């Protein structure tokens, strides 16, 4: 996890460095948009941020699906344990007793 965090930090620093270099060395890189002239470096950072937001939504969706699957398996496990305990109570003579351990 530390490696992934370091890699993500390096990528963000790289994007910020490229945006700063574009803005500092090429101040004339203006692109016309419906909102007026916007520097290319701002569009670069905006596109990167939008990509991060979409990736975050994918991660959030996957995490929520994993939590739902774990919840379902825990429910099934609890039901199986309850059924096993009910069977043990119905037939206590079939439950093996180890002599040196308390029941």
PDB file of N, CA, C and O in Angstrom, residues 6 17 26 34 39 48 77 81 86-87 91:
ATOM      1  N   UNK A   6       2.956   6.058  -2.696  1.00  0.00           N
ATOM      2  CA  UNK A   6       4.105   6.804  -3.214  1.00  0.00           C
ATOM      3  C   UNK A   6       3.976   7.019  -4.718  1.00  0.00           C
ATOM      4  O   UNK A   6       4.296   8.106  -5.231  1.00  0.00           O
ATOM      5  N   UNK A  17       3.786  19.489 -11.879  1.00  0.00           N
ATOM      6  CA  UNK A  17       5.009  20.044 -12.463  1.00  0.00           C
ATOM      7  C   UNK A  17       4.805  20.363 -13.942  1.00  0.00           C
ATOM      8  O   UNK A  17       5.223  21.431 -14.414  1.00  0.00           O
ATOM      9  N   UNK A  26       5.092  28.773 -21.340  1.00  0.00           N
ATOM     10  CA  UNK A  26       4.260  29.049 -22.511  1.00  0.00           C
ATOM     11  C   UNK A  26       2.989  29.797 -22.089  1.00  0.00           C
ATOM     12  O   UNK A  26       1.884  29.240 -22.097  1.00  0.00           O
ATOM     13  N   UNK A  34     -16.264  27.903 -24.263  1.00  0.00           N
ATOM     14  CA  UNK A  34     -17.498  28.704 -24.097  1.00  0.00           C
ATOM     15  C   UNK A  34     -17.431  29.663 -22.910  1.00  0.00           C
ATOM     16  O   UNK A  34     -18.188  30.628 -22.844  1.00  0.00           O
ATOM     17  N   UNK A  39      -6.154  28.734 -20.074  1.00  0.00           N
ATOM     18  CA  UNK A  39      -4.808  28.239 -20.343  1.00  0.00           C
ATOM     19  C   UNK A  39      -4.823  26.708 -20.379  1.00  0.00           C
ATOM     20  O   UNK A  39      -5.579  26.061 -19.649  1.00  0.00           O
ATOM     21  N   UNK A  48      -7.158  15.855 -15.361  1.00  0.00           N
ATOM     22  CA  UNK A  48      -6.587  14.913 -14.391  1.00  0.00           C
ATOM     23  C   UNK A  48      -7.503  14.761 -13.184  1.00  0.00           C
ATOM     24  O   UNK A  48      -7.761  13.649 -12.712  1.00  0.00           O
ATOM     25  N   UNK A  77     -23.312 -17.654   6.971  1.00  0.00           N
ATOM     26  CA  UNK A  77     -22.524 -18.359   7.984  1.00  0.00           C
ATOM     27  C   UNK A  77     -23.263 -18.388   9.321  1.00  0.00           C
ATOM     28  O   UNK A  77     -23.291 -19.422  10.002  1.00  0.00           O
ATOM     29  N   UNK A  81     -24.490 -21.763  11.282  1.00  0.00           N
ATOM     30  CA  UNK A  81     -24.117 -22.028  12.672  1.00  0.00           C
ATOM     31  C   UNK A  81     -25.349 -22.248  13.541  1.00  0.00           C
ATOM     32  O   UNK A  81     -25.353 -23.111  14.419  1.00  0.00           O
ATOM     33  N   UNK A  86     -28.790 -26.047  16.440  1.00  0.00           N
ATOM     34  CA  UNK A  86     -30.114 -26.661  16.616  1.00  0.00           C
ATOM     35  C   UNK A  86     -30.025 -28.174  16.470  1.00  0.00           C
ATOM     36  O   UNK A  86     -30.652 -28.917  17.231  1.00  0.00           O
ATOM     37  N   UNK A  87     -29.246 -28.642  15.522  1.00  0.00           N
ATOM     38  CA  UNK A  87     -29.064 -30.088  15.351  1.00  0.00           C
ATOM     39  C   UNK A  87     -28.339 -30.697  16.545  1.00  0.00           C
ATOM     40  O   UNK A  87     -28.660 -31.812  16.978  1.00  0.00           O
ATOM     41  N   UNK A  91     -29.874 -33.735  19.096  1.00  0.00           N
ATOM     42  CA  UNK A  91     -29.217 -35.030  19.274  1.00  0.00           C
ATOM     43  C   UNK A  91     -27.912 -34.859  20.064  1.00  0.00           C
ATOM     44  O   UNK A  91     -26.823 -34.991  19.531  1.00  0.00           O
TER      45      UNK A  91
END
